[in-house]
């Protein structure tokens, strides 16, 4: 009998490996079922990582590695990437995107703050089709309300067009979260390449004669890879 984590991986493969699927298309029914299955995952379902995902053990692990965050792979192929991110309290994954990708975050322990952004206007199309390593102009986005996540909350979903850019910060840790991405990141100069870009919020000077941004919209400017 498959474990809960194995069931999630198998369903993710069925959801994202459909040969008739064209990016960024995805069955909403399959995606919602995958979210429901992922919501049931707890620390005890992570198998070989179970012992590490204990508060004291995890803190010692991060101290020994002298790092504020780490990533432990669980499964990867050409269709999906599944792994567990580990974050020390105060650590964060800076604002970054997931070009043409779906993503699911399920908190296993600790408390995370997730701030998400969705591209608006013509930037949405140019962003999805772009394999550029660097954007020459700021991206106009909508900033969604920040969410605070614990292991009791439902998983967090991003799609190629909705909440595709986000920042993850550990408010109370050490924290761990299950991360599912499809398709995986892929470096290169081809049309299929999916390069991760990093951003900062950009506050342009206000032009009294020009259009103003709404309270929920702003711009992001790309910055060098911080890692």
PDB file of C-alpha atoms in Angstrom:
ATOM      1  CA  UNK A   1       0.000   0.000   0.000  1.00  0.00           C
ATOM      2  CA  UNK A   2       1.387   3.395  -1.014  1.00  0.00           C
ATOM      3  CA  UNK A   3       2.211   5.941   1.675  1.00  0.00           C
ATOM      4  CA  UNK A   4       0.498   9.341   1.655  1.00  0.00           C
ATOM      5  CA  UNK A   5       3.617  10.957   0.198  1.00  0.00           C
ATOM      6  CA  UNK A   6       3.895   8.309  -2.524  1.00  0.00           C
ATOM      7  CA  UNK A   7       0.218   8.863  -3.340  1.00  0.00           C
ATOM      8  CA  UNK A   8       0.829  12.605  -3.683  1.00  0.00           C
ATOM      9  CA  UNK A   9       3.797  12.017  -6.005  1.00  0.00           C
ATOM     10  CA  UNK A  10       1.844   9.525  -8.114  1.00  0.00           C
ATOM     11  CA  UNK A  11      -1.078  11.918  -8.449  1.00  0.00           C
ATOM     12  CA  UNK A  12       1.263  14.797  -9.299  1.00  0.00           C
ATOM     13  CA  UNK A  13       2.701  12.677 -12.101  1.00  0.00           C
ATOM     14  CA  UNK A  14      -0.789  11.894 -13.409  1.00  0.00           C
ATOM     15  CA  UNK A  15      -1.701  15.578 -13.215  1.00  0.00           C
ATOM     16  CA  UNK A  16       1.360  17.008 -14.923  1.00  0.00           C
ATOM     17  CA  UNK A  17       2.675  14.195 -17.154  1.00  0.00           C
ATOM     18  CA  UNK A  18      -0.355  13.989 -19.457  1.00  0.00           C
ATOM     19  CA  UNK A  19       1.156  13.754 -22.987  1.00  0.00           C
ATOM     20  CA  UNK A  20      -1.813  15.670 -24.408  1.00  0.00           C
ATOM     21  CA  UNK A  21      -1.221  18.565 -22.029  1.00  0.00           C
ATOM     22  CA  UNK A  22       0.274  21.734 -23.451  1.00  0.00           C
ATOM     23  CA  UNK A  23       1.957  24.138 -21.062  1.00  0.00           C
ATOM     24  CA  UNK A  24       0.599  25.908 -19.156  1.00  0.00           C
ATOM     25  CA  UNK A  25      -2.631  23.884 -19.374  1.00  0.00           C
ATOM     26  CA  UNK A  26      -3.636  21.670 -16.470  1.00  0.00           C
ATOM     27  CA  UNK A  27      -6.802  19.810 -15.464  1.00  0.00           C
ATOM     28  CA  UNK A  28      -8.500  21.790 -12.701  1.00  0.00           C
ATOM     29  CA  UNK A  29     -10.112  18.613 -11.353  1.00  0.00           C
ATOM     30  CA  UNK A  30      -6.751  16.823 -11.108  1.00  0.00           C
ATOM     31  CA  UNK A  31      -5.102  19.904  -9.610  1.00  0.00           C
ATOM     32  CA  UNK A  32      -7.753  20.286  -6.911  1.00  0.00           C
ATOM     33  CA  UNK A  33      -7.470  16.601  -6.022  1.00  0.00           C
ATOM     34  CA  UNK A  34      -3.693  16.972  -5.771  1.00  0.00           C
ATOM     35  CA  UNK A  35      -4.161  19.913  -3.416  1.00  0.00           C
ATOM     36  CA  UNK A  36      -6.527  17.884  -1.232  1.00  0.00           C
ATOM     37  CA  UNK A  37      -4.065  14.990  -1.032  1.00  0.00           C
ATOM     38  CA  UNK A  38      -1.191  17.350  -0.219  1.00  0.00           C
ATOM     39  CA  UNK A  39      -3.229  18.958   2.569  1.00  0.00           C
ATOM     40  CA  UNK A  40      -3.126  15.618   4.400  1.00  0.00           C
ATOM     41  CA  UNK A  41       0.690  15.396   4.447  1.00  0.00           C
ATOM     42  CA  UNK A  42       2.354  15.770   7.855  1.00  0.00           C
ATOM     43  CA  UNK A  43       5.892  15.392   9.182  1.00  0.00           C
ATOM     44  CA  UNK A  44       5.231  11.716   9.924  1.00  0.00           C
ATOM     45  CA  UNK A  45       4.614  11.083   6.199  1.00  0.00           C
ATOM     46  CA  UNK A  46       8.056  12.219   5.018  1.00  0.00           C
ATOM     47  CA  UNK A  47       9.726   8.837   5.602  1.00  0.00           C
ATOM     48  CA  UNK A  48      13.514   9.050   5.817  1.00  0.00           C
ATOM     49  CA  UNK A  49      13.290  12.752   6.697  1.00  0.00           C
ATOM     50  CA  UNK A  50      10.933  12.142   9.611  1.00  0.00           C
ATOM     51  CA  UNK A  51      13.642  12.041  12.283  1.00  0.00           C
ATOM     52  CA  UNK A  52      15.295  15.199  10.959  1.00  0.00           C
ATOM     53  CA  UNK A  53      12.047  17.153  10.945  1.00  0.00           C
ATOM     54  CA  UNK A  54      12.042  17.335  14.705  1.00  0.00           C
ATOM     55  CA  UNK A  55      12.484  20.837  16.089  1.00  0.00           C
ATOM     56  CA  UNK A  56      15.713  20.178  18.005  1.00  0.00           C
ATOM     57  CA  UNK A  57      17.221  17.874  15.369  1.00  0.00           C
ATOM     58  CA  UNK A  58      16.463  20.334  12.583  1.00  0.00           C
ATOM     59  CA  UNK A  59      17.965  23.245  14.492  1.00  0.00           C
ATOM     60  CA  UNK A  60      21.148  21.248  15.098  1.00  0.00           C
ATOM     61  CA  UNK A  61      21.254  20.180  11.436  1.00  0.00           C
ATOM     62  CA  UNK A  62      21.100  23.788  10.226  1.00  0.00           C
ATOM     63  CA  UNK A  63      23.670  24.860  12.810  1.00  0.00           C
ATOM     64  CA  UNK A  64      26.115  22.180  11.643  1.00  0.00           C
ATOM     65  CA  UNK A  65      25.691  23.205   8.008  1.00  0.00           C
ATOM     66  CA  UNK A  66      26.077  26.865   9.010  1.00  0.00           C
ATOM     67  CA  UNK A  67      23.187  27.828   6.787  1.00  0.00           C
ATOM     68  CA  UNK A  68      19.871  29.562   7.309  1.00  0.00           C
ATOM     69  CA  UNK A  69      18.073  27.412   4.750  1.00  0.00           C
ATOM     70  CA  UNK A  70      18.506  24.116   2.950  1.00  0.00           C
ATOM     71  CA  UNK A  71      16.704  21.883   0.467  1.00  0.00           C
ATOM     72  CA  UNK A  72      16.287  18.119   0.710  1.00  0.00           C
ATOM     73  CA  UNK A  73      15.210  16.418  -2.544  1.00  0.00           C
ATOM     74  CA  UNK A  74      12.495  13.762  -2.370  1.00  0.00           C
ATOM     75  CA  UNK A  75      11.673  13.015  -6.025  1.00  0.00           C
ATOM     76  CA  UNK A  76      12.510  14.525  -9.405  1.00  0.00           C
ATOM     77  CA  UNK A  77      12.034  13.705 -13.071  1.00  0.00           C
ATOM     78  CA  UNK A  78      11.287  15.679 -16.236  1.00  0.00           C
ATOM     79  CA  UNK A  79       7.720  16.385 -15.089  1.00  0.00           C
ATOM     80  CA  UNK A  80       7.891  17.281 -11.402  1.00  0.00           C
ATOM     81  CA  UNK A  81      10.228  18.221  -8.575  1.00  0.00           C
ATOM     82  CA  UNK A  82       9.330  17.304  -4.990  1.00  0.00           C
ATOM     83  CA  UNK A  83      11.434  18.317  -2.017  1.00  0.00           C
ATOM     84  CA  UNK A  84      11.464  19.783   1.474  1.00  0.00           C
ATOM     85  CA  UNK A  85      12.770  23.266   2.264  1.00  0.00           C
ATOM     86  CA  UNK A  86      14.258  23.840   5.717  1.00  0.00           C
ATOM     87  CA  UNK A  87      14.431  27.375   7.123  1.00  0.00           C
ATOM     88  CA  UNK A  88      15.915  28.814  10.260  1.00  0.00           C
ATOM     89  CA  UNK A  89      13.782  31.408  12.050  1.00  0.00           C
ATOM     90  CA  UNK A  90      14.092  34.707  10.185  1.00  0.00           C
ATOM     91  CA  UNK A  91      15.351  33.071   6.982  1.00  0.00           C
ATOM     92  CA  UNK A  92      13.582  33.776   3.726  1.00  0.00           C
ATOM     93  CA  UNK A  93      13.431  32.785   0.098  1.00  0.00           C
ATOM     94  CA  UNK A  94      13.585  36.194  -1.631  1.00  0.00           C
ATOM     95  CA  UNK A  95      10.984  37.273  -4.176  1.00  0.00           C
ATOM     96  CA  UNK A  96      11.312  34.893  -7.143  1.00  0.00           C
ATOM     97  CA  UNK A  97       9.266  33.547 -10.035  1.00  0.00           C
ATOM     98  CA  UNK A  98       8.310  30.166 -11.512  1.00  0.00           C
ATOM     99  CA  UNK A  99       8.118  30.675 -15.308  1.00  0.00           C
ATOM    100  CA  UNK A 100       5.326  28.634 -16.889  1.00  0.00           C
ATOM    101  CA  UNK A 101       5.147  26.475 -13.760  1.00  0.00           C
ATOM    102  CA  UNK A 102       2.717  25.256 -11.119  1.00  0.00           C
ATOM    103  CA  UNK A 103       3.737  25.062  -7.479  1.00  0.00           C
ATOM    104  CA  UNK A 104       2.337  23.771  -4.190  1.00  0.00           C
ATOM    105  CA  UNK A 105       3.621  24.583  -0.698  1.00  0.00           C
ATOM    106  CA  UNK A 106       2.537  22.585   2.364  1.00  0.00           C
ATOM    107  CA  UNK A 107       3.928  23.633   5.738  1.00  0.00           C
ATOM    108  CA  UNK A 108       5.122  20.681   7.824  1.00  0.00           C
ATOM    109  CA  UNK A 109       6.283  22.591  10.886  1.00  0.00           C
ATOM    110  CA  UNK A 110       6.974  26.139  11.981  1.00  0.00           C
ATOM    111  CA  UNK A 111       5.204  29.266  10.765  1.00  0.00           C
ATOM    112  CA  UNK A 112       5.734  30.810   7.325  1.00  0.00           C
ATOM    113  CA  UNK A 113       4.758  34.146   5.846  1.00  0.00           C
ATOM    114  CA  UNK A 114       4.076  33.967   2.109  1.00  0.00           C
ATOM    115  CA  UNK A 115       3.783  37.130   0.027  1.00  0.00           C
ATOM    116  CA  UNK A 116       2.563  36.520  -3.531  1.00  0.00           C
ATOM    117  CA  UNK A 117       2.382  38.607  -6.699  1.00  0.00           C
ATOM    118  CA  UNK A 118       0.525  38.143  -9.991  1.00  0.00           C
ATOM    119  CA  UNK A 119       1.647  39.750 -13.221  1.00  0.00           C
ATOM    120  CA  UNK A 120      -0.888  42.042 -14.856  1.00  0.00           C
ATOM    121  CA  UNK A 121      -1.346  43.542 -18.292  1.00  0.00           C
ATOM    122  CA  UNK A 122       0.934  42.621 -21.163  1.00  0.00           C
ATOM    123  CA  UNK A 123       3.642  41.573 -18.719  1.00  0.00           C
ATOM    124  CA  UNK A 124       1.786  38.304 -18.066  1.00  0.00           C
ATOM    125  CA  UNK A 125       2.219  37.040 -21.627  1.00  0.00           C
ATOM    126  CA  UNK A 126       5.792  38.259 -22.001  1.00  0.00           C
ATOM    127  CA  UNK A 127       6.761  36.717 -18.673  1.00  0.00           C
ATOM    128  CA  UNK A 128       5.362  33.260 -19.454  1.00  0.00           C
ATOM    129  CA  UNK A 129       7.019  33.018 -22.856  1.00  0.00           C
ATOM    130  CA  UNK A 130      10.315  34.546 -21.801  1.00  0.00           C
ATOM    131  CA  UNK A 131      13.470  32.523 -21.249  1.00  0.00           C
ATOM    132  CA  UNK A 132      15.572  35.632 -20.731  1.00  0.00           C
ATOM    133  CA  UNK A 133      18.103  35.655 -17.924  1.00  0.00           C
ATOM    134  CA  UNK A 134      17.336  39.317 -17.243  1.00  0.00           C
ATOM    135  CA  UNK A 135      14.366  41.640 -17.664  1.00  0.00           C
ATOM    136  CA  UNK A 136      15.239  45.097 -18.936  1.00  0.00           C
ATOM    137  CA  UNK A 137      12.144  46.714 -17.414  1.00  0.00           C
ATOM    138  CA  UNK A 138      10.176  46.486 -14.151  1.00  0.00           C
ATOM    139  CA  UNK A 139       7.210  44.118 -14.103  1.00  0.00           C
ATOM    140  CA  UNK A 140       3.795  45.445 -13.145  1.00  0.00           C
ATOM    141  CA  UNK A 141       2.140  43.157 -10.607  1.00  0.00           C
ATOM    142  CA  UNK A 142      -0.706  42.855  -8.144  1.00  0.00           C
ATOM    143  CA  UNK A 143       0.464  42.208  -4.593  1.00  0.00           C
ATOM    144  CA  UNK A 144      -1.850  39.787  -2.824  1.00  0.00           C
ATOM    145  CA  UNK A 145      -2.534  39.929   0.921  1.00  0.00           C
ATOM    146  CA  UNK A 146       0.195  38.204   2.909  1.00  0.00           C
ATOM    147  CA  UNK A 147      -0.748  34.801   4.317  1.00  0.00           C
ATOM    148  CA  UNK A 148       0.517  33.194   7.525  1.00  0.00           C
ATOM    149  CA  UNK A 149       0.804  29.416   7.232  1.00  0.00           C
ATOM    150  CA  UNK A 150       1.203  26.617   9.769  1.00  0.00           C
ATOM    151  CA  UNK A 151       0.945  22.846   9.440  1.00  0.00           C
ATOM    152  CA  UNK A 152      -2.781  23.147  10.151  1.00  0.00           C
ATOM    153  CA  UNK A 153      -3.421  25.302   7.080  1.00  0.00           C
ATOM    154  CA  UNK A 154      -4.267  24.186   3.562  1.00  0.00           C
ATOM    155  CA  UNK A 155      -1.480  24.140   1.004  1.00  0.00           C
ATOM    156  CA  UNK A 156      -0.601  27.247  -0.985  1.00  0.00           C
ATOM    157  CA  UNK A 157      -0.944  27.100  -4.806  1.00  0.00           C
ATOM    158  CA  UNK A 158       0.732  29.091  -7.567  1.00  0.00           C
ATOM    159  CA  UNK A 159      -0.004  28.780 -11.289  1.00  0.00           C
ATOM    160  CA  UNK A 160       1.622  30.174 -14.448  1.00  0.00           C
ATOM    161  CA  UNK A 161      -0.634  33.240 -14.206  1.00  0.00           C
ATOM    162  CA  UNK A 162      -1.768  33.496 -10.573  1.00  0.00           C
ATOM    163  CA  UNK A 163       0.575  34.193  -7.634  1.00  0.00           C
ATOM    164  CA  UNK A 164       3.465  32.970  -9.775  1.00  0.00           C
ATOM    165  CA  UNK A 165       5.953  35.242  -7.999  1.00  0.00           C
ATOM    166  CA  UNK A 166       6.356  34.982  -4.244  1.00  0.00           C
ATOM    167  CA  UNK A 167       8.529  35.399  -1.169  1.00  0.00           C
ATOM    168  CA  UNK A 168       8.619  32.874   1.679  1.00  0.00           C
ATOM    169  CA  UNK A 169       9.789  33.923   5.150  1.00  0.00           C
ATOM    170  CA  UNK A 170      10.101  31.861   8.325  1.00  0.00           C
ATOM    171  CA  UNK A 171       8.346  33.660  11.181  1.00  0.00           C
ATOM    172  CA  UNK A 172       8.740  30.871  13.714  1.00  0.00           C
ATOM    173  CA  UNK A 173      11.256  28.117  13.249  1.00  0.00           C
ATOM    174  CA  UNK A 174      13.010  26.130  12.397  1.00  0.00           C
ATOM    175  CA  UNK A 175      10.382  25.502   9.743  1.00  0.00           C
ATOM    176  CA  UNK A 176       9.954  22.939   6.992  1.00  0.00           C
ATOM    177  CA  UNK A 177       7.639  22.838   4.015  1.00  0.00           C
ATOM    178  CA  UNK A 178       6.929  20.374   1.232  1.00  0.00           C
ATOM    179  CA  UNK A 179       7.461  21.914  -2.203  1.00  0.00           C
ATOM    180  CA  UNK A 180       6.015  20.513  -5.453  1.00  0.00           C
ATOM    181  CA  UNK A 181       6.869  22.148  -8.791  1.00  0.00           C
ATOM    182  CA  UNK A 182       5.900  21.256 -12.339  1.00  0.00           C
ATOM    183  CA  UNK A 183       7.661  21.375 -14.650  1.00  0.00           C
ATOM    184  CA  UNK A 184      11.037  21.697 -12.874  1.00  0.00           C
ATOM    185  CA  UNK A 185      13.290  24.701 -13.302  1.00  0.00           C
ATOM    186  CA  UNK A 186      15.566  24.335 -16.312  1.00  0.00           C
ATOM    187  CA  UNK A 187      18.473  26.576 -17.209  1.00  0.00           C
ATOM    188  CA  UNK A 188      19.401  27.261 -20.812  1.00  0.00           C
ATOM    189  CA  UNK A 189      18.665  29.384 -23.842  1.00  0.00           C
ATOM    190  CA  UNK A 190      15.878  27.345 -25.423  1.00  0.00           C
ATOM    191  CA  UNK A 191      12.197  28.280 -25.533  1.00  0.00           C
ATOM    192  CA  UNK A 192      11.503  25.531 -22.990  1.00  0.00           C
ATOM    193  CA  UNK A 193      14.033  26.883 -20.488  1.00  0.00           C
ATOM    194  CA  UNK A 194      12.611  27.955 -17.128  1.00  0.00           C
ATOM    195  CA  UNK A 195      15.108  30.180 -15.361  1.00  0.00           C
ATOM    196  CA  UNK A 196      14.396  31.432 -11.843  1.00  0.00           C
ATOM    197  CA  UNK A 197      14.487  35.235 -11.619  1.00  0.00           C
ATOM    198  CA  UNK A 198      14.742  37.256  -8.401  1.00  0.00           C
ATOM    199  CA  UNK A 199      13.094  40.603  -7.729  1.00  0.00           C
ATOM    200  CA  UNK A 200      12.653  43.486  -5.327  1.00  0.00           C
ATOM    201  CA  UNK A 201       9.686  45.797  -4.972  1.00  0.00           C
ATOM    202  CA  UNK A 202      10.205  48.942  -7.015  1.00  0.00           C
ATOM    203  CA  UNK A 203       8.766  52.313  -6.018  1.00  0.00           C
ATOM    204  CA  UNK A 204       8.929  54.646  -9.046  1.00  0.00           C
ATOM    205  CA  UNK A 205       8.705  58.387  -8.686  1.00  0.00           C
ATOM    206  CA  UNK A 206       5.094  59.529  -8.907  1.00  0.00           C
ATOM    207  CA  UNK A 207       4.281  61.430 -12.084  1.00  0.00           C
ATOM    208  CA  UNK A 208       1.367  63.778 -11.472  1.00  0.00           C
ATOM    209  CA  UNK A 209       0.393  63.589 -15.146  1.00  0.00           C
ATOM    210  CA  UNK A 210       0.757  59.827 -15.492  1.00  0.00           C
ATOM    211  CA  UNK A 211      -1.465  56.957 -14.358  1.00  0.00           C
ATOM    212  CA  UNK A 212      -1.092  55.923 -10.742  1.00  0.00           C
ATOM    213  CA  UNK A 213      -0.922  52.377  -9.412  1.00  0.00           C
ATOM    214  CA  UNK A 214      -3.723  51.095  -7.225  1.00  0.00           C
ATOM    215  CA  UNK A 215      -3.112  50.192  -3.586  1.00  0.00           C
ATOM    216  CA  UNK A 216      -2.637  46.517  -4.491  1.00  0.00           C
ATOM    217  CA  UNK A 217      -0.495  47.017  -7.600  1.00  0.00           C
ATOM    218  CA  UNK A 218       3.169  47.926  -7.863  1.00  0.00           C
ATOM    219  CA  UNK A 219       6.264  47.022  -9.853  1.00  0.00           C
ATOM    220  CA  UNK A 220       9.035  44.504  -9.354  1.00  0.00           C
ATOM    221  CA  UNK A 221      12.556  45.046 -10.627  1.00  0.00           C
ATOM    222  CA  UNK A 222      14.873  42.117 -11.251  1.00  0.00           C
ATOM    223  CA  UNK A 223      17.985  41.756  -9.090  1.00  0.00           C
ATOM    224  CA  UNK A 224      20.972  39.375  -9.304  1.00  0.00           C
ATOM    225  CA  UNK A 225      20.641  35.852  -7.915  1.00  0.00           C
ATOM    226  CA  UNK A 226      21.255  36.278  -4.150  1.00  0.00           C
ATOM    227  CA  UNK A 227      22.555  32.720  -3.684  1.00  0.00           C
TER     228      UNK A 227
END
